[in-house]
Amino acid sequence: MTLYTQPLASLHAPDCNEATCLRCRVLTPDNLRSVDDWLDQADVFAKQYYEQVEGELIVTGLRIGDGRGRLVARFGNTIVRHQSGTHTVRLTQHPTGELTAAEWNAQYPEGTHVIAYPMTRADRPVVGRTRSRAWTLGGHTPVVLVDGEAGGIALTHVDVVDEQTGRRTWLLTTIRASRGQWSTLRAETAYRQSPWPNSGRNTARKDLRYWAAQGELTVWDDETTNRRAYTSNSTKRRAA
């Protein structure tokens, strides 16, 4: 027995160019190995994910990452690679890349951590939590409200993330949009105005170190004061 008798088509998200897209993959039985290789080339651990279906243990997708931050992408789900190098999974139930409002509301309560793109995925993302139930706008587009945005955002432009990924992505986005150096104290202060106001100095320090290790931040050590600061590599490139 197999879960799918015929391979699903390899689809891209609606706003992607199929010829050049490197930022998303819709996982199917047919492209399982190539998607695994795509993740491996980015130094992201992935392995086949097994589930019991009608009494038989079969492959239903990929497990991505390890530890607490690991994700599961099932066949038909969209794996999104963000500009920061992180990955999220758009948890769809069919290979169109979309959930209905009812399907979304059944899975995700108000307050779910998300990365959202109000216009296109090439724009600066909004990182936060949902602040409404999803509804169908104009009778055809499922949308949901997200912190910081007045209007509904299409569910195809909303990626559910775990709290740590959301918090870290919010910090990197904030640093990229700001000037000057970032100390642990500055990051901690910024978090007080974020959806994660209880994040302390230790969390801020770990998150800055994480992005530095990912190559997104440059580390500056002041030997006179024995203090460390960070700047965005994207800001540094623009200055050059």
XYZ file of N, CA and C in Angstrom:
720
model
N 0.843 -1.197 0.000
C 0.000 0.000 0.000
C 0.874 1.241 0.000
N 0.464 2.273 -0.733
C 1.141 3.563 -0.705
C 0.124 4.643 -0.394
N 0.625 5.752 0.179
C -0.283 6.834 0.560
C -0.835 7.532 -0.677
N 0.025 7.714 -1.709
C -0.410 8.345 -2.947
C -0.177 7.368 -4.103
N -1.193 7.115 -4.885
C -1.031 6.204 -6.016
C -0.367 6.891 -7.191
N -0.446 8.244 -7.251
C 0.207 8.990 -8.303
C 0.968 10.154 -7.684
N 2.168 10.472 -8.208
C 2.927 11.589 -7.657
C 2.175 12.893 -7.860
N 2.255 13.769 -6.844
C 1.683 15.102 -6.985
C 2.633 15.969 -7.778
N 2.109 16.964 -8.470
C 2.960 17.870 -9.251
C 3.839 18.694 -8.325
N 5.048 19.026 -8.757
C 5.944 19.889 -7.989
C 5.515 21.332 -8.202
N 4.910 21.911 -7.193
C 4.365 23.261 -7.305
C 5.199 24.262 -6.515
N 5.099 25.527 -6.886
C 5.693 26.610 -6.132
C 4.583 27.435 -5.504
N 4.944 28.281 -4.549
C 3.983 29.206 -3.989
C 3.470 30.117 -5.094
N 2.263 30.681 -4.954
C 1.655 31.449 -6.047
C 2.507 32.618 -6.540
N 3.324 33.214 -5.654
C 4.089 34.394 -6.064
C 5.528 34.054 -6.416
N 5.836 32.793 -6.690
C 7.201 32.397 -7.024
C 7.350 32.180 -8.528
N 8.552 32.439 -9.001
C 8.905 32.152 -10.388
C 9.419 30.720 -10.449
N 8.723 29.838 -11.134
C 9.081 28.428 -11.124
C 10.476 28.170 -11.682
N 10.964 29.066 -12.546
C 12.266 28.846 -13.171
C 13.425 29.223 -12.257
N 13.189 30.166 -11.343
C 14.298 30.696 -10.549
C 14.100 30.568 -9.048
N 12.955 30.094 -8.595
C 12.661 30.100 -7.159
C 13.605 29.186 -6.387
N 14.260 29.755 -5.390
C 15.113 28.976 -4.499
C 14.610 29.052 -3.061
N 13.499 29.713 -2.842
C 13.077 30.047 -1.498
C 11.919 29.192 -1.003
N 11.352 28.348 -1.829
C 10.290 27.495 -1.323
C 10.228 26.208 -2.132
N 9.758 25.172 -1.496
C 9.529 23.901 -2.160
C 8.235 23.299 -1.619
N 7.357 22.894 -2.507
C 6.187 22.125 -2.091
C 6.601 20.661 -2.074
N 6.531 20.022 -0.922
C 7.022 18.658 -0.763
C 6.017 17.656 -1.331
N 6.512 16.764 -2.167
C 5.688 15.710 -2.750
C 6.454 14.392 -2.688
N 5.771 13.251 -2.849
C 6.494 11.977 -2.909
C 7.515 11.943 -4.037
N 7.230 12.658 -5.122
C 8.095 12.634 -6.290
C 9.393 13.394 -6.074
N 9.360 14.484 -5.263
C 10.565 15.314 -5.099
C 11.185 15.189 -3.715
N 10.806 14.154 -2.966
C 11.283 13.993 -1.597
C 12.807 14.033 -1.523
N 13.478 13.292 -2.400
C 14.944 13.221 -2.354
C 15.576 14.557 -2.727
N 15.045 15.228 -3.755
C 15.641 16.501 -4.174
C 15.442 17.585 -3.120
N 14.304 17.581 -2.429
C 14.081 18.548 -1.354
C 15.018 18.261 -0.187
N 15.225 16.982 0.113
C 16.178 16.591 1.151
C 17.569 17.113 0.803
N 17.982 16.956 -0.459
C 19.285 17.461 -0.906
C 19.343 18.984 -0.814
N 18.242 19.647 -1.153
C 18.153 21.118 -1.082
C 18.389 21.607 0.340
N 17.805 20.917 1.303
C 18.006 21.266 2.708
C 19.424 20.931 3.156
N 19.935 19.781 2.710
C 21.277 19.356 3.092
C 22.329 20.348 2.610
N 22.130 20.921 1.428
C 23.077 21.900 0.900
C 23.117 23.171 1.745
N 22.051 23.413 2.499
C 22.003 24.560 3.400
C 22.401 24.169 4.824
N 22.983 22.962 4.974
C 23.406 22.447 6.285
C 22.239 22.321 7.254
N 21.069 21.946 6.723
C 19.888 21.721 7.547
C 19.609 20.223 7.587
N 19.578 19.661 8.783
C 19.334 18.235 8.942
C 17.892 17.902 8.558
N 17.714 16.829 7.794
C 16.370 16.363 7.422
C 16.387 14.855 7.267
N 15.285 14.228 7.584
C 15.164 12.787 7.408
C 13.704 12.452 7.124
N 13.484 11.281 6.560
C 12.124 10.877 6.233
C 11.275 10.774 7.496
N 10.019 11.185 7.386
C 9.088 11.157 8.510
C 8.046 10.067 8.266
N 7.899 9.186 9.252
C 6.995 8.037 9.118
C 5.770 8.217 10.014
N 4.619 7.755 9.518
C 3.397 7.747 10.304
C 2.616 6.470 10.009
N 1.764 6.109 10.960
C 0.875 4.975 10.762
C -0.325 5.420 9.933
N -0.533 4.798 8.778
C -1.682 5.083 7.926
C -2.395 3.778 7.643
N -3.620 3.665 8.158
C -4.419 2.447 7.986
C -3.643 1.211 8.418
N -2.946 1.340 9.561
C -2.236 0.214 10.137
C -0.877 -0.069 9.554
N -0.408 0.759 8.607
C 0.896 0.535 7.989
C 1.791 1.739 8.218
N 3.069 1.492 8.585
C 4.029 2.564 8.803
C 4.632 2.978 7.466
N 4.346 4.212 7.025
C 4.812 4.663 5.719
C 5.396 6.069 5.825
N 6.159 6.464 4.820
C 6.740 7.806 4.764
C 5.653 8.788 4.348
N 5.478 9.848 5.147
C 4.470 10.869 4.837
C 5.076 12.253 4.675
N 6.427 12.367 4.795
C 7.043 13.677 4.638
C 8.471 13.686 5.131
N 8.934 14.866 5.570
C 10.286 15.063 6.071
C 10.251 15.693 7.459
N 11.157 15.244 8.320
C 11.406 15.939 9.577
C 12.602 16.858 9.347
N 12.448 18.127 9.670
C 13.459 19.137 9.365
C 14.027 19.692 10.663
N 15.362 19.663 10.777
C 16.015 20.163 11.986
C 16.032 19.115 13.079
N 16.619 19.485 14.200
C 16.650 18.576 15.345
C 16.427 19.384 16.615
N 16.235 18.692 17.706
C 15.987 19.361 18.974
C 14.597 19.969 19.025
N 14.430 20.973 19.883
C 13.120 21.571 20.121
C 12.600 22.342 18.914
N 13.491 22.818 18.058
C 13.067 23.634 16.933
C 12.732 22.853 15.678
N 12.685 21.525 15.753
C 12.466 20.736 14.545
C 11.031 20.900 14.043
N 10.866 20.743 12.728
C 9.578 20.884 12.073
C 9.269 19.612 11.296
N 8.010 19.415 10.992
C 7.595 18.302 10.143
C 6.869 18.875 8.933
N 7.334 18.512 7.739
C 6.665 18.882 6.499
C 6.066 17.623 5.887
N 4.765 17.584 5.754
C 4.112 16.445 5.125
C 3.908 16.731 3.641
N 3.650 15.670 2.882
C 3.430 15.835 1.460
C 2.290 16.830 1.226
N 2.550 17.807 0.372
C 1.582 18.871 0.115
C 1.911 20.141 0.860
N 2.778 20.070 1.898
C 3.180 21.269 2.637
C 4.242 22.042 1.861
N 4.308 23.338 2.109
C 5.315 24.190 1.489
C 6.428 24.475 2.487
N 7.668 24.154 2.131
C 8.835 24.479 2.947
C 9.372 25.816 2.446
N 9.420 26.803 3.335
C 9.818 28.162 2.956
C 11.198 28.459 3.523
N 12.124 28.869 2.659
C 13.442 29.338 3.105
C 13.417 30.854 3.130
N 13.627 31.428 4.325
C 13.572 32.871 4.480
C 14.929 33.498 4.158
N 14.920 34.798 3.938
C 16.150 35.498 3.596
C 17.192 35.380 4.701
N 16.750 35.159 5.920
C 17.669 34.988 7.051
C 18.339 33.624 7.048
N 17.869 32.710 6.181
C 18.418 31.364 6.151
C 17.630 30.364 6.978
N 16.637 30.826 7.725
C 15.797 29.922 8.504
C 14.718 29.318 7.614
N 14.111 28.243 8.097
C 13.074 27.559 7.344
C 11.805 27.447 8.186
N 10.663 27.568 7.522
C 9.385 27.312 8.163
C 8.566 26.427 7.236
N 7.475 25.902 7.779
C 6.609 25.014 6.999
C 5.209 25.598 6.980
N 4.670 25.768 5.779
C 3.288 26.194 5.636
C 2.440 24.936 5.681
N 1.681 24.774 6.747
C 1.008 23.511 7.021
C -0.308 23.403 6.261
N -0.219 23.056 4.986
C -1.404 22.903 4.153
C -1.888 21.476 4.182
N -3.124 21.290 3.821
C -3.707 19.952 3.789
C -3.807 19.413 2.364
N -3.450 20.216 1.383
C -3.487 19.794 -0.003
C -2.433 20.597 -0.751
N -1.999 20.172 -1.934
C -0.838 20.778 -2.579
C -1.091 22.101 -3.283
N -2.184 22.801 -2.972
C -2.429 24.094 -3.591
C -1.704 25.203 -2.845
N -1.145 24.919 -1.662
C -0.479 25.950 -0.876
C -1.442 26.814 -0.097
N -2.695 26.393 0.043
C -3.684 27.231 0.717
C -4.471 26.427 1.750
N -4.886 27.135 2.792
C -5.842 26.598 3.749
C -7.111 27.437 3.641
N -8.258 26.846 3.837
C -9.471 27.639 3.970
C -9.457 28.292 5.344
N -10.287 29.301 5.533
C -10.363 29.968 6.827
C -10.763 28.978 7.919
N -11.698 28.101 7.608
C -12.155 27.122 8.595
C -11.038 26.160 8.976
N -10.246 25.708 7.991
C -9.135 24.801 8.274
C -8.088 25.492 9.135
N -7.803 26.756 8.822
C -6.840 27.523 9.627
C -7.323 27.636 11.069
N -8.560 28.034 11.249
C -9.087 28.246 12.597
C -9.130 26.953 13.402
N -9.291 25.826 12.723
C -9.307 24.537 13.421
C -7.924 24.168 13.946
N -6.865 24.696 13.314
C -5.497 24.338 13.695
C -4.800 25.403 14.529
N -5.114 26.685 14.265
C -4.316 27.762 14.864
C -5.205 28.760 15.591
N -5.091 28.831 16.912
C -5.889 29.804 17.662
C -5.334 31.213 17.504
N -6.120 32.188 17.871
C -5.638 33.568 17.905
C -4.436 33.652 18.849
N -3.388 34.367 18.424
C -2.167 34.453 19.217
C -1.073 33.521 18.724
N -1.294 32.836 17.598
C -0.282 31.942 17.031
C 0.906 32.753 16.518
N 2.125 32.275 16.765
C 3.339 32.948 16.290
C 3.468 32.746 14.780
N 3.693 33.843 14.056
C 3.778 33.756 12.600
C 4.835 34.722 12.056
N 5.282 34.433 10.833
C 6.015 35.380 9.996
C 5.111 35.646 8.810
N 4.753 36.925 8.580
C 3.781 37.272 7.553
C 4.347 38.292 6.579
N 3.854 38.234 5.356
C 4.292 39.135 4.285
C 3.048 39.843 3.733
N 2.801 41.088 4.142
C 1.561 41.781 3.752
C 1.374 41.930 2.247
N 2.454 42.159 1.498
C 2.349 42.350 0.049
C 2.949 41.152 -0.695
N 4.277 41.136 -0.823
C 4.952 40.009 -1.480
C 6.011 39.461 -0.527
N 6.492 38.263 -0.818
C 7.481 37.636 0.047
C 8.873 38.251 -0.116
N 9.032 39.146 -1.081
C 10.303 39.849 -1.230
C 10.391 41.053 -0.299
N 9.262 41.439 0.299
C 9.226 42.600 1.181
C 9.632 42.218 2.598
N 9.868 43.249 3.414
C 10.211 43.020 4.819
C 9.055 42.319 5.533
N 9.322 41.222 6.235
C 8.236 40.479 6.877
C 7.758 41.148 8.161
N 6.555 40.805 8.540
C 5.999 41.189 9.827
C 6.083 39.958 10.723
N 6.714 40.105 11.860
C 6.897 38.969 12.776
C 6.125 39.246 14.053
N 5.255 38.349 14.420
C 4.462 38.553 15.630
C 3.464 37.443 15.828
N 2.265 37.838 16.241
C 1.207 36.867 16.502
C -0.063 37.263 15.767
N -0.893 36.278 15.486
C -2.191 36.584 14.901
C -3.070 37.228 15.974
N -3.955 38.098 15.542
C -4.850 38.773 16.490
C -6.319 38.661 16.079
N -6.613 37.629 15.328
C -8.003 37.370 14.946
C -8.128 35.933 14.471
N -9.341 35.502 14.278
C -9.601 34.271 13.551
C -9.525 34.594 12.067
N -9.248 33.595 11.267
C -9.204 33.810 9.826
C -10.626 33.950 9.279
N -10.761 34.705 8.181
C -12.032 34.815 7.496
C -11.769 34.921 5.991
N -12.814 34.765 5.195
C -12.667 34.808 3.741
C -12.998 36.207 3.247
N -11.994 36.880 2.705
C -12.149 38.248 2.236
C -12.657 38.248 0.792
N -13.730 38.977 0.555
C -14.264 39.078 -0.801
C -14.814 37.774 -1.342
N -15.022 36.815 -0.457
C -15.572 35.546 -0.885
C -14.585 34.623 -1.561
N -13.267 34.997 -1.560
C -12.310 34.152 -2.290
C -10.933 34.049 -1.638
N -10.543 34.981 -0.758
C -9.183 34.974 -0.209
C -9.204 34.824 1.305
N -8.759 33.687 1.850
C -8.675 33.539 3.305
C -7.577 34.435 3.862
N -7.895 35.223 4.885
C -6.941 36.157 5.479
C -7.035 36.092 6.994
N -6.028 36.714 7.657
C -6.010 36.791 9.108
C -5.300 38.075 9.507
N -5.643 38.638 10.660
C -4.982 39.831 11.168
C -3.736 39.439 11.952
N -2.661 40.241 11.779
C -1.386 39.999 12.448
C -0.965 41.286 13.160
N -0.332 41.154 14.315
C 0.147 42.312 15.063
C 0.903 43.283 14.160
N 0.562 44.572 14.269
C 1.291 45.594 13.532
C 0.728 45.914 12.171
N -0.270 45.155 11.709
C -0.868 45.400 10.403
C -2.365 45.628 10.561
N -2.864 46.653 9.861
C -4.269 47.010 10.005
C -5.193 46.058 9.250
N -4.763 45.624 8.066
C -5.621 44.780 7.245
C -5.273 43.314 7.318
N -6.166 42.490 6.791
C -5.922 41.054 6.772
C -4.831 40.676 5.786
N -4.072 39.652 6.118
C -2.992 39.145 5.270
C -3.387 37.761 4.772
N -3.205 37.533 3.471
C -3.580 36.248 2.882
C -2.848 35.103 3.571
N -3.547 34.010 3.819
C -2.938 32.875 4.501
C -1.774 32.280 3.721
N -1.748 32.461 2.401
C -0.624 31.981 1.603
C 0.639 32.792 1.882
N 0.504 33.938 2.574
C 1.633 34.790 2.922
C 1.888 34.783 4.429
N 1.365 33.783 5.118
C 1.519 33.667 6.572
C 2.116 32.305 6.889
N 3.281 32.301 7.542
C 3.963 31.065 7.909
C 3.959 30.903 9.422
N 3.464 29.781 9.894
C 3.455 29.493 11.330
C 4.856 29.082 11.773
N 5.315 29.642 12.888
C 6.649 29.336 13.402
C 6.561 29.051 14.898
N 7.602 28.433 15.432
C 7.670 28.261 16.868
C 8.088 29.585 17.499
N 7.927 29.711 18.809
C 8.174 30.979 19.490
C 9.617 31.447 19.321
N 10.581 30.539 19.434
C 11.986 30.933 19.328
C 12.313 31.475 17.941
N 11.861 30.794 16.886
C 12.112 31.262 15.527
C 11.466 32.618 15.288
N 10.236 32.785 15.755
C 9.563 34.063 15.602
C 10.290 35.186 16.304
N 10.713 34.939 17.535
C 11.406 35.968 18.317
C 12.730 36.355 17.664
N 13.506 35.349 17.267
C 14.804 35.639 16.659
C 14.661 36.363 15.328
N 13.684 35.960 14.531
C 13.468 36.627 13.248
C 13.029 38.068 13.454
N 12.196 38.302 14.451
C 11.774 39.675 14.777
C 12.989 40.525 15.128
N 13.898 39.984 15.936
C 15.078 40.743 16.334
C 15.950 41.079 15.131
N 16.207 40.099 14.262
C 17.043 40.354 13.093
C 16.394 41.391 12.177
N 15.091 41.288 11.985
C 14.381 42.260 11.149
C 14.494 43.656 11.740
N 14.398 43.767 13.068
C 14.505 45.058 13.746
C 15.911 45.630 13.623
N 16.912 44.785 13.778
C 18.305 45.238 13.655
C 18.571 45.741 12.236
N 18.090 45.025 11.235
C 18.317 45.422 9.850
C 17.683 46.771 9.527
N 16.588 47.080 10.210
C 15.879 48.332 9.943
C 16.407 49.494 10.778
N 17.408 49.242 11.612
C 17.916 50.264 12.532
C 19.354 50.635 12.190
N 19.831 51.692 12.811
C 21.213 52.137 12.631
C 22.026 51.856 13.885
N 23.337 51.847 13.720
C 24.229 51.744 14.862
C 24.457 50.325 15.335
N 25.207 50.230 16.405
C 25.551 48.927 16.962
C 24.489 48.464 17.960
N 24.429 47.149 18.084
C 23.453 46.540 18.987
C 24.183 45.797 20.092
N 23.943 46.236 21.316
C 24.468 45.537 22.485
C 23.391 44.606 23.017
N 23.779 43.785 23.982
C 22.788 42.921 24.625
C 21.703 43.754 25.290
N 22.081 44.867 25.908
C 21.110 45.735 26.571
C 20.128 46.319 25.565
N 20.626 46.737 24.402
C 19.729 47.301 23.393
C 18.736 46.259 22.894
N 19.211 45.037 22.699
C 18.317 43.968 22.256
C 17.276 43.651 23.329
N 17.712 43.605 24.573
C 16.782 43.343 25.670
C 15.717 44.438 25.738
N 16.126 45.696 25.576
C 15.189 46.814 25.598
C 14.205 46.731 24.441
N 14.701 46.345 23.262
C 13.822 46.209 22.100
C 12.778 45.124 22.331
N 13.170 44.045 22.964
C 12.235 42.948 23.220
C 11.063 43.400 24.102
N 11.281 44.400 24.942
C 10.199 44.872 25.812
C 9.053 45.484 25.016
N 9.358 45.921 23.775
C 8.329 46.500 22.910
C 7.881 45.513 21.843
N 8.206 44.248 22.032
C 7.910 43.210 21.045
C 6.804 42.291 21.563
N 6.399 41.322 20.757
C 5.450 40.325 21.264
C 6.043 39.419 22.344
N 7.351 39.608 22.661
C 8.019 38.789 23.678
C 8.619 39.701 24.754
N 7.781 40.480 25.455
C 8.286 41.495 26.395
C 9.005 40.927 27.607
N 8.818 39.647 27.888
C 9.448 39.055 29.065
C 10.804 38.418 28.766
N 11.280 38.585 27.540
C 12.597 38.051 27.194
C 13.673 38.832 27.937
N 14.515 38.143 28.690
C 15.540 38.787 29.500
C 16.858 38.956 28.775
N 17.848 39.414 29.522
C 19.158 39.690 28.939
C 19.820 38.427 28.417
N 19.666 37.314 29.128
C 20.292 36.076 28.685
C 19.725 35.632 27.332
N 18.408 35.777 27.155
C 17.786 35.441 25.871
C 18.291 36.358 24.774
N 18.376 37.654 25.069
C 18.878 38.611 24.079
C 20.305 38.273 23.676
N 21.139 37.922 24.645
C 22.539 37.577 24.358
C 22.615 36.336 23.460
N 21.835 35.318 23.777
C 21.847 34.083 22.978
C 21.355 34.337 21.560
N 20.334 35.180 21.424
C 19.791 35.438 20.088
C 20.773 36.232 19.232
N 21.483 37.174 19.822
C 22.510 37.914 19.082
C 23.637 36.977 18.654
N 24.053 36.109 19.547
C 25.114 35.152 19.214
C 24.662 34.197 18.113
N 23.391 33.810 18.158
C 22.860 32.906 17.133
C 22.981 33.539 15.753
N 22.549 34.796 15.605
C 22.596 35.436 14.297
C 24.022 35.730 13.859
N 24.915 35.968 14.815
C 26.321 36.139 14.461
C 26.888 34.830 13.914
N 26.518 33.720 14.549
C 26.991 32.407 14.087
C 26.429 32.066 12.708
N 25.244 32.615 12.383
C 24.635 32.387 11.075
C 25.194 33.316 10.008
N 26.082 34.236 10.418
C 26.683 35.158 9.469
C 25.848 36.380 9.161
N 24.759 36.581 9.913
C 23.890 37.728 9.666
C 24.360 38.979 10.410
N 25.136 38.809 11.473
C 25.635 39.932 12.265
C 27.153 39.884 12.343
N 27.762 41.063 12.380
C 29.198 41.186 12.594
C 29.454 41.525 14.055
N 30.426 40.857 14.640
C 30.755 41.062 16.057
C 31.858 42.114 16.181
N 31.657 43.048 17.109
C 32.650 44.084 17.391
C 33.009 44.030 18.872
N 34.266 43.699 19.175
C 34.731 43.626 20.564
C 35.590 44.846 20.888
N 35.214 45.561 21.946
C 35.960 46.723 22.418
C 36.888 46.266 23.540
N 38.178 46.193 23.255
C 39.130 45.700 24.250
C 39.285 46.669 25.420
N 38.994 47.956 25.184
C 39.126 48.941 26.269
C 38.043 48.759 27.320
N 36.809 48.598 26.856
C 35.685 48.459 27.789
C 35.300 47.004 28.036
N 35.902 46.103 27.262
C 35.592 44.670 27.364
C 34.103 44.413 27.103
N 33.573 45.149 26.111
C 32.166 44.984 25.761
C 32.040 44.554 24.306
N 30.959 43.884 24.016
C 30.713 43.365 22.668
C 29.462 44.005 22.089
N 29.508 44.299 20.784
C 28.355 44.836 20.072
C 28.247 44.135 18.718
N 27.103 44.337 18.054
C 26.826 43.671 16.784
C 26.251 44.679 15.796
N 26.551 44.466 14.528
C 25.911 45.235 13.460
C 25.426 44.275 12.388
N 24.424 44.725 11.656
C 23.861 43.901 10.589
C 24.804 43.854 9.405
N 25.046 42.670 8.891
C 25.876 42.544 7.700
C 25.230 43.206 6.490
N 23.894 43.195 6.421
C 23.221 43.844 5.294
C 23.440 45.343 5.359
N 23.445 45.922 6.566
C 23.707 47.354 6.721
C 25.128 47.660 6.319
N 26.045 46.777 6.692
C 27.458 46.973 6.353
C 27.661 46.947 4.849
N 26.958 46.036 4.146
C 27.097 45.961 2.692
C 26.549 47.217 2.013
N 25.432 47.752 2.556
C 24.872 48.959 1.962
C 25.816 50.139 2.140
N 26.486 50.185 3.319
C 27.416 51.277 3.587
C 28.620 51.218 2.655
N 29.033 49.982 2.306
C 30.144 49.809 1.399
C 29.743 50.246 0.006
